CSV table of C-alpha atoms in Angstrom, one decimal:
chain,number,residue,atom,x,y,z
A,3,MET,CA,41.3,11.2,-24.3
A,4,GLU,CA,42.0,12.7,-27.7
A,5,GLU,CA,40.4,9.7,-29.3
A,6,GLU,CA,37.2,10.2,-27.3
A,7,ALA,CA,37.1,13.9,-28.1
A,8,ARG,CA,37.4,13.0,-31.8
A,9,LYS,CA,34.5,10.5,-31.6
A,10,LEU,CA,32.3,13.1,-29.8
A,11,LEU,CA,33.1,15.7,-32.5
A,12,GLU,CA,32.1,13.3,-35.2
A,13,GLU,CA,28.8,12.9,-33.4
A,14,GLY,CA,28.2,16.6,-33.3
A,15,ILE,CA,29.4,17.2,-29.7
A,16,ARG,CA,32.3,19.4,-28.8
A,17,LYS,CA,33.8,18.9,-25.3
A,18,LYS,CA,35.7,21.6,-23.4
A,19,LEU,CA,37.3,20.5,-20.1
A,20,ILE,CA,36.9,23.1,-17.3
A,21,SER,CA,38.1,21.1,-14.3
A,22,PRO,CA,39.6,17.6,-14.3
A,23,GLY,CA,38.2,14.9,-12.2
A,24,LYS,CA,39.9,12.3,-10.0
A,25,GLY,CA,40.6,8.6,-10.4
A,26,GLU,CA,40.1,6.3,-13.3
A,27,LEU,CA,37.4,6.6,-15.9
A,28,SER,CA,34.5,4.3,-15.0
A,29,THR,CA,33.3,1.6,-17.5
A,30,PHE,CA,29.7,2.8,-16.9
A,31,PRO,CA,27.8,-0.5,-17.4
A,32,ASN,CA,24.1,-0.4,-17.8
A,33,GLY,CA,22.4,0.2,-14.5
A,34,THR,CA,25.1,2.6,-13.3
A,35,LYS,CA,23.7,5.6,-11.4
A,36,VAL,CA,25.2,9.0,-12.3
A,37,VAL,CA,24.6,12.1,-10.2
A,38,PHE,CA,25.5,15.4,-11.7
A,39,HIS,CA,24.8,19.1,-11.7
A,40,TYR,CA,23.9,20.7,-15.0
A,41,ARG,CA,23.6,24.1,-16.5
A,42,THR,CA,21.9,24.5,-19.9
A,43,SER,CA,22.8,27.6,-22.0
A,44,LEU,CA,22.2,28.9,-25.5
A,45,CYS,CA,25.3,29.4,-27.6
A,46,ASP,CA,25.1,33.2,-26.8
A,47,GLY,CA,25.6,32.4,-23.1
A,48,LYS,CA,21.9,32.9,-22.0
A,49,VAL,CA,21.2,30.3,-19.3
A,50,LEU,CA,18.0,28.3,-19.5
A,51,ASP,CA,18.3,26.0,-16.6
A,52,ASP,CA,20.7,25.4,-13.7
A,53,SER,CA,20.2,22.5,-11.3
A,54,LYS,CA,22.0,24.5,-8.5
A,55,THR,CA,19.3,27.2,-8.5
A,56,MET,CA,16.2,25.6,-10.1
A,57,GLY,CA,13.2,25.9,-7.8
A,58,GLY,CA,15.2,28.0,-5.3
A,59,ARG,CA,17.3,25.0,-4.3
A,60,SER,CA,20.3,23.0,-5.3
A,61,LYS,CA,19.2,19.5,-6.5
A,62,PRO,CA,21.5,17.4,-8.8
A,63,MET,CA,20.2,15.3,-11.6
A,64,GLU,CA,20.2,11.5,-11.2
A,65,LEU,CA,20.2,9.1,-14.2
A,66,ILE,CA,20.3,5.3,-14.4
A,67,LEU,CA,22.3,4.5,-17.5
A,68,GLY,CA,20.5,2.2,-20.0
A,69,LYS,CA,17.0,3.3,-19.0
A,70,LYS,CA,16.6,5.2,-22.2
A,71,PHE,CA,16.3,8.7,-20.7
A,72,LYS,CA,14.5,11.1,-23.1
A,73,LEU,CA,17.6,13.2,-23.6
A,74,ALA,CA,20.0,10.6,-24.8
A,75,VAL,CA,22.9,13.0,-25.2
A,76,TRP,CA,23.3,13.4,-21.4
A,77,GLU,CA,24.0,9.7,-21.1
A,78,ARG,CA,26.5,10.0,-24.0
A,79,VAL,CA,28.5,12.8,-22.5
A,80,VAL,CA,28.7,11.7,-18.9
A,81,ILE,CA,30.4,8.4,-19.8
A,82,THR,CA,33.4,10.5,-21.0
A,83,MET,CA,33.8,12.0,-17.6
A,84,ARG,CA,35.6,11.2,-14.3
A,85,GLN,CA,34.0,11.7,-10.9
A,86,GLY,CA,34.5,15.4,-9.9
A,87,GLU,CA,35.1,16.6,-13.5
A,88,VAL,CA,33.4,19.7,-14.9
A,89,ALA,CA,33.1,20.2,-18.7
A,90,ASP,CA,31.2,22.1,-21.3
A,91,PHE,CA,29.5,20.1,-24.1
A,92,THR,CA,28.2,22.0,-27.1
A,93,CYS,CA,25.7,19.8,-28.8
A,94,ASP,CA,24.3,20.0,-32.3
A,95,THR,CA,20.5,20.5,-32.8
A,96,LYS,CA,20.0,16.8,-33.5
A,97,HIS,CA,20.9,16.1,-29.9
A,98,THR,CA,18.8,18.9,-28.3
A,99,ALA,CA,15.4,18.7,-30.1
A,100,LEU,CA,13.8,17.1,-27.1
A,101,TYR,CA,15.3,19.4,-24.5
A,102,PRO,CA,12.2,21.7,-24.2
A,103,LEU,CA,10.1,18.7,-23.0
A,104,VAL,CA,12.9,17.5,-20.6
A,105,SER,CA,13.2,21.0,-19.2
A,106,GLN,CA,9.5,21.3,-18.8
A,107,SER,CA,9.4,18.1,-16.7
A,108,LEU,CA,12.4,19.2,-14.6
A,109,ARG,CA,10.9,22.6,-14.0
A,110,ASN,CA,7.6,20.9,-13.0
A,111,ILE,CA,9.4,18.7,-10.5
A,112,SER,CA,11.3,21.6,-9.0
A,113,ALA,CA,7.9,23.4,-8.5
A,114,GLY,CA,6.4,20.3,-6.9
A,115,LYS,CA,4.1,19.5,-9.9
A,116,ASP,CA,3.5,16.4,-11.9
A,117,PRO,CA,6.5,16.0,-14.2
A,118,LEU,CA,4.3,14.9,-17.1
A,119,GLU,CA,1.9,17.8,-16.7
A,120,GLY,CA,1.1,19.1,-20.2
A,121,GLN,CA,2.5,16.0,-21.9
A,122,ARG,CA,0.0,13.3,-21.2
A,123,HIS,CA,-1.9,13.2,-24.5
A,124,CYS,CA,1.0,13.9,-26.9
A,125,CYS,CA,4.2,12.0,-27.5
A,126,GLY,CA,7.5,13.9,-27.5
A,127,ILE,CA,8.1,13.9,-31.3
A,128,ALA,CA,4.5,15.0,-32.0
A,129,GLN,CA,4.8,17.8,-29.5
A,130,ILE,CA,7.9,19.1,-31.1
A,131,HIS,CA,6.1,19.5,-34.4
A,132,SER,CA,3.0,21.0,-32.9
A,133,HIS,CA,2.2,24.5,-31.6
A,134,HIS,CA,1.5,23.2,-28.1
A,135,SER,CA,2.7,25.6,-25.5
A,136,LEU,CA,5.0,24.3,-22.8
A,137,GLY,CA,4.0,27.1,-20.4
A,138,HIS,CA,7.5,28.8,-20.6
A,139,THR,CA,8.3,31.4,-23.3
A,140,ASP,CA,11.9,30.4,-23.6
A,141,LEU,CA,11.0,26.7,-24.0
A,142,ASP,CA,8.3,27.5,-26.5
A,143,HIS,CA,10.8,29.5,-28.6
A,144,LEU,CA,13.3,26.6,-28.4
A,145,GLN,CA,10.6,24.2,-29.4
A,146,THR,CA,9.7,26.1,-32.5
A,147,SER,CA,13.3,27.1,-33.3
A,148,PRO,CA,15.6,24.1,-32.3
A,149,GLN,CA,19.2,25.1,-31.9
A,150,PRO,CA,22.5,23.9,-30.5
A,151,LEU,CA,22.8,24.0,-26.7
A,152,VAL,CA,25.7,24.0,-24.2
A,153,PHE,CA,25.5,21.7,-21.3
A,154,THR,CA,27.9,22.4,-18.4
A,155,ILE,CA,28.1,19.1,-16.5
A,156,GLU,CA,29.7,18.6,-13.1
A,157,LEU,CA,29.8,14.8,-12.4
A,158,LEU,CA,29.3,14.3,-8.6
A,159,GLU,CA,29.0,10.5,-8.2
A,160,VAL,CA,29.2,7.3,-10.1
A,161,LEU,CA,27.5,4.4,-8.4
A,162,PRO,CA,27.8,0.9,-9.9
A,163,PRO,CA,24.8,-1.3,-10.3
A,164,GLY,CA,23.6,-3.0,-7.1
A,165,SER,CA,25.3,-0.4,-4.8
A,166,PHE,CA,22.1,1.7,-4.4
A,167,GLN,CA,18.3,1.4,-4.0
A,168,LEU,CA,16.5,2.2,-7.3
A,169,ASP,CA,14.2,5.2,-7.3
A,170,VAL,CA,10.6,4.3,-8.2
A,171,TRP,CA,10.8,6.0,-11.6
A,172,ALA,CA,13.8,3.8,-12.6
A,173,MET,CA,12.2,0.5,-11.7
A,174,THR,CA,10.7,-2.0,-14.1
A,175,ASP,CA,6.9,-2.5,-14.0
A,176,GLU,CA,7.4,-5.7,-12.1
A,177,GLU,CA,9.7,-4.1,-9.5
A,178,LYS,CA,7.1,-1.3,-9.0
A,179,LEU,CA,4.3,-3.8,-8.5
A,180,GLN,CA,6.4,-5.7,-5.9
A,181,LEU,CA,7.3,-2.4,-4.1
A,182,VAL,CA,3.7,-1.1,-3.5
A,183,PRO,CA,2.8,-3.5,-0.6
A,184,GLN,CA,6.0,-2.5,1.2
A,185,ILE,CA,5.1,1.2,0.6
A,186,HIS,CA,1.6,0.6,1.9
A,187,GLU,CA,2.8,-1.1,5.1
A,188,GLU,CA,5.4,1.6,5.7
A,189,GLY,CA,2.6,4.2,5.4
A,190,ASN,CA,0.5,2.3,7.9
A,191,MET,CA,3.4,2.1,10.4
A,192,LEU,CA,4.0,5.9,10.1
A,193,PHE,CA,0.3,6.6,10.5
A,194,LYS,CA,0.1,4.5,13.7
A,195,GLN,CA,3.2,6.5,15.0
A,196,GLY,CA,1.4,9.7,14.4
A,197,LYS,CA,3.8,10.8,11.6
A,198,ILE,CA,0.9,11.9,9.4
A,199,LYS,CA,3.0,14.0,6.9
A,200,GLU,CA,5.4,11.1,6.3
A,201,ALA,CA,2.5,8.6,6.0
A,202,THR,CA,0.8,10.9,3.5
A,203,GLU,CA,3.9,10.9,1.3
A,204,LYS,CA,4.1,7.1,1.4
A,205,TYR,CA,0.5,6.7,0.4
A,206,TYR,CA,0.9,9.3,-2.3
A,207,ASN,CA,4.0,7.5,-3.7
A,208,GLY,CA,2.1,4.1,-3.7
A,209,VAL,CA,-0.8,5.6,-5.6
A,210,ALA,CA,1.5,7.4,-8.1
A,211,CYS,CA,3.4,4.1,-8.7
A,212,LEU,CA,0.2,2.2,-9.5
A,213,LYS,CA,-1.3,5.0,-11.5
A,214,ASN,CA,1.8,4.9,-13.7
A,215,LEU,CA,1.2,1.2,-14.3
A,216,GLN,CA,-2.5,1.7,-14.9
A,217,MET,CA,-1.9,4.3,-17.6
A,218,LYS,CA,-0.5,1.5,-19.7
A,219,GLU,CA,-3.7,-0.5,-19.5
A,220,HIS,CA,-7.0,0.0,-21.2
A,221,PRO,CA,-9.7,1.3,-18.7
A,222,GLY,CA,-12.0,-1.5,-17.7
A,223,ASP,CA,-9.7,-4.3,-18.7
A,224,GLU,CA,-8.9,-7.0,-16.1
A,225,ALA,CA,-5.3,-5.6,-15.5
A,226,TRP,CA,-6.7,-2.1,-15.1
A,227,VAL,CA,-9.3,-3.2,-12.7
A,228,LYS,CA,-6.9,-5.2,-10.6
A,229,LEU,CA,-4.6,-2.1,-10.3
A,230,ASP,CA,-7.6,0.0,-9.4
A,231,HIS,CA,-8.5,-2.3,-6.6
A,232,MET,CA,-4.9,-1.8,-5.2
A,233,ILE,CA,-5.1,2.0,-5.7
A,234,THR,CA,-8.4,2.5,-3.8
A,235,PRO,CA,-7.3,1.5,-0.2
A,236,LEU,CA,-4.1,3.5,-0.7
A,237,LEU,CA,-6.1,6.5,-1.9
A,238,LEU,CA,-8.5,6.3,1.0
A,239,ASN,CA,-5.6,6.1,3.5
A,240,TYR,CA,-4.2,9.2,1.8
A,241,CYS,CA,-7.6,10.9,2.2
A,242,GLN,CA,-7.6,10.0,5.9
A,243,CYS,CA,-4.2,11.8,6.3
A,244,LYS,CA,-5.6,14.8,4.3
A,245,LEU,CA,-8.6,14.9,6.6
A,246,LEU,CA,-6.3,15.2,9.6
A,247,GLN,CA,-4.4,18.0,7.8
A,248,GLY,CA,-7.5,20.0,7.0
A,249,GLN,CA,-7.3,19.5,3.2
A,250,TYR,CA,-11.1,18.9,3.0
A,251,TYR,CA,-11.7,19.8,-0.6
A,252,GLU,CA,-9.0,17.4,-1.8
A,253,VAL,CA,-10.7,14.6,0.3
A,254,ILE,CA,-14.0,15.4,-1.3
A,255,GLU,CA,-12.5,15.3,-4.8
A,256,HIS,CA,-10.7,11.9,-4.3
A,257,CYS,CA,-13.6,10.2,-2.5
A,258,THR,CA,-16.0,11.3,-5.2
A,259,SER,CA,-13.8,9.6,-7.8
A,260,VAL,CA,-13.9,6.4,-5.7
A,261,VAL,CA,-17.7,6.3,-5.2
A,262,PHE,CA,-18.2,7.1,-8.9
A,263,LYS,CA,-16.6,3.7,-9.6
A,264,TYR,CA,-17.5,1.8,-6.4
A,265,GLU,CA,-21.0,2.9,-5.2
A,266,ASP,CA,-20.8,0.5,-2.2
A,267,ASN,CA,-17.5,1.9,-0.7
A,268,VAL,CA,-18.5,2.8,2.8
A,269,LYS,CA,-15.1,4.4,3.7
A,270,ALA,CA,-15.2,6.8,0.8
A,271,TYR,CA,-18.7,8.0,1.7
A,272,TYR,CA,-17.8,8.3,5.4
A,273,LYS,CA,-14.6,10.3,4.7
A,274,ARG,CA,-16.4,12.5,2.2
A,275,ALA,CA,-19.2,13.1,4.7
A,276,LYS,CA,-16.7,14.3,7.3
A,277,ALA,CA,-15.0,16.6,4.8
A,278,HIS,CA,-18.4,18.1,3.7
A,279,ALA,CA,-19.3,18.7,7.3
A,280,ALA,CA,-16.0,20.4,7.9
A,281,VAL,CA,-16.6,22.9,5.1
A,282,TRP,CA,-20.3,23.6,6.1
A,283,ASN,CA,-21.8,21.5,3.3
A,284,GLU,CA,-24.6,20.3,5.6
A,285,THR,CA,-26.9,18.9,3.0
A,286,GLU,CA,-24.1,16.9,1.3
A,287,ALA,CA,-22.8,15.7,4.6
A,288,ARG,CA,-26.2,14.4,5.7
A,289,ALA,CA,-26.7,12.6,2.4
A,290,ASP,CA,-23.3,10.9,2.6
A,291,PHE,CA,-23.9,9.9,6.3
A,292,ALA,CA,-27.3,8.5,5.3
A,293,LYS,CA,-25.6,6.4,2.5
A,294,VAL,CA,-23.1,5.1,5.1
A,295,LEU,CA,-25.9,3.9,7.3
A,296,GLU,CA,-27.7,2.3,4.3
A,297,LEU,CA,-24.5,0.4,3.4
A,298,ASP,CA,-23.5,-0.5,7.0
A,299,PRO,CA,-26.0,0.0,9.8
A,300,THR,CA,-23.5,-1.0,12.4
A,301,LEU,CA,-21.8,2.4,12.0
A,302,GLU,CA,-24.9,4.1,13.4
A,303,PRO,CA,-23.1,5.1,16.7
A,304,SER,CA,-20.2,6.7,14.8
A,305,VAL,CA,-22.5,8.5,12.4
A,306,ALA,CA,-24.7,9.8,15.2
A,307,LYS,CA,-21.6,11.2,16.9
A,308,GLU,CA,-20.4,12.9,13.8
A,309,LEU,CA,-23.9,14.4,13.1
A,310,ARG,CA,-24.1,15.7,16.7
A,311,ALA,CA,-20.7,17.3,16.3
A,312,MET,CA,-21.7,18.9,13.0
A,313,GLU,CA,-25.0,20.2,14.5
A,314,GLU,CA,-23.2,21.7,17.5
A,315,ARG,CA,-20.7,23.5,15.2
A,316,ILE,CA,-23.6,24.8,13.1
A,317,ARG,CA,-25.4,26.1,16.2
A,318,SER,CA,-22.2,27.7,17.5
A,319,LYS,CA,-21.6,29.4,14.1
A,320,GLU,CA,-25.2,30.7,14.0
A,321,LYS,CA,-24.9,32.1,17.5
A,322,GLU,CA,-21.6,33.7,16.7
A,323,GLU,CA,-23.1,35.4,13.6
A,324,LYS,CA,-26.1,36.6,15.5
A,325,GLY,CA,-23.9,38.2,18.0
A,326,ARG,CA,-21.7,39.8,15.3
A,327,TYR,CA,-24.7,41.5,13.6
A,328,LYS,CA,-26.7,42.3,16.7
A,329,GLY,CA,-27.6,45.9,16.8
A,330,LEU,CA,-26.2,46.6,13.4
A,331,PHE,CA,-29.5,48.2,12.2
A,332,ASN,CA,-30.4,49.6,15.6
A,333,THR,CA,-27.9,52.5,15.8
A,334,PRO,CA,-29.2,55.5,17.7
A,335,PRO,CA,-30.3,58.5,15.6
A,336,ALA,CA,-27.7,61.2,15.3
A,337,THR,CA,-28.3,64.3,17.5
A,338,ALA,CA,-28.2,67.7,16.0
A,339,THR,CA,-25.6,70.1,17.4
A,340,THR,CA,-25.2,73.8,17.1
A,341,GLY,CA,-22.0,75.6,16.8
């Protein structure tokens, strides 16, 4: 124990045990999953992040060792801990320079946003040396003035390789590619069962998985196009779910991106037409329905039904508005009164 503490100190990390854990210290081979709560503080005690309260909920951090997590010091310190142990680790600046980017991603996740939002066009090191705002005053200050940080770690679980299912983010590119058809099929089953919300999440995860792979390819290259052909049906299934949930503008946005690339995609035009009709974009809806018939005349009965429904809704709306404004400009003249 003392030998390990000495090694850490030589590396610029000072450990302070708060509560001892139980059992033997794990060997932590690559592929081990560690689950822990963390609190990040400045040396003056000011708390920056706390996984027990971030985003209004308690969600521990999960790491797969050996996957080269951006903040390498977290991997370094957890392998000195027993399950259930709580300890403070005061880490020199050389270990904390990338924390602002890591924190931004974790805060995005807790808020339900893309974890890479704001980082797509700039590598970590370049961002550290730029004046790019991370969207948080405390992180911007830490980015421009790097300093030592204190990480309070509570190690909850240590899961050896093979004892758990990998999260998508921790998979290799090949594992992700193999997983997508399974995700697609699970989404289809949930949709057939009427579990629209759950199906939406499956389709979203499938698209996100493929988009992650596609970002590594050059647009238009064979590999990029192949991935795009896998993304499109998943994205259209996602749009169908969003139609049923009334998220019409999102459907219009995604379907527009599809027809921009694939001008003969009937499903994209059809779903976009229905979304336009739902938000009273009559001209756009008629144009899309006309395109559907041009590409696939056999859909005439379905298109005719949708057009009748749209026209009925328009007539109903116009009638309602006439009734609302009827008599508005025909108010009787005021009568004079004497006191």
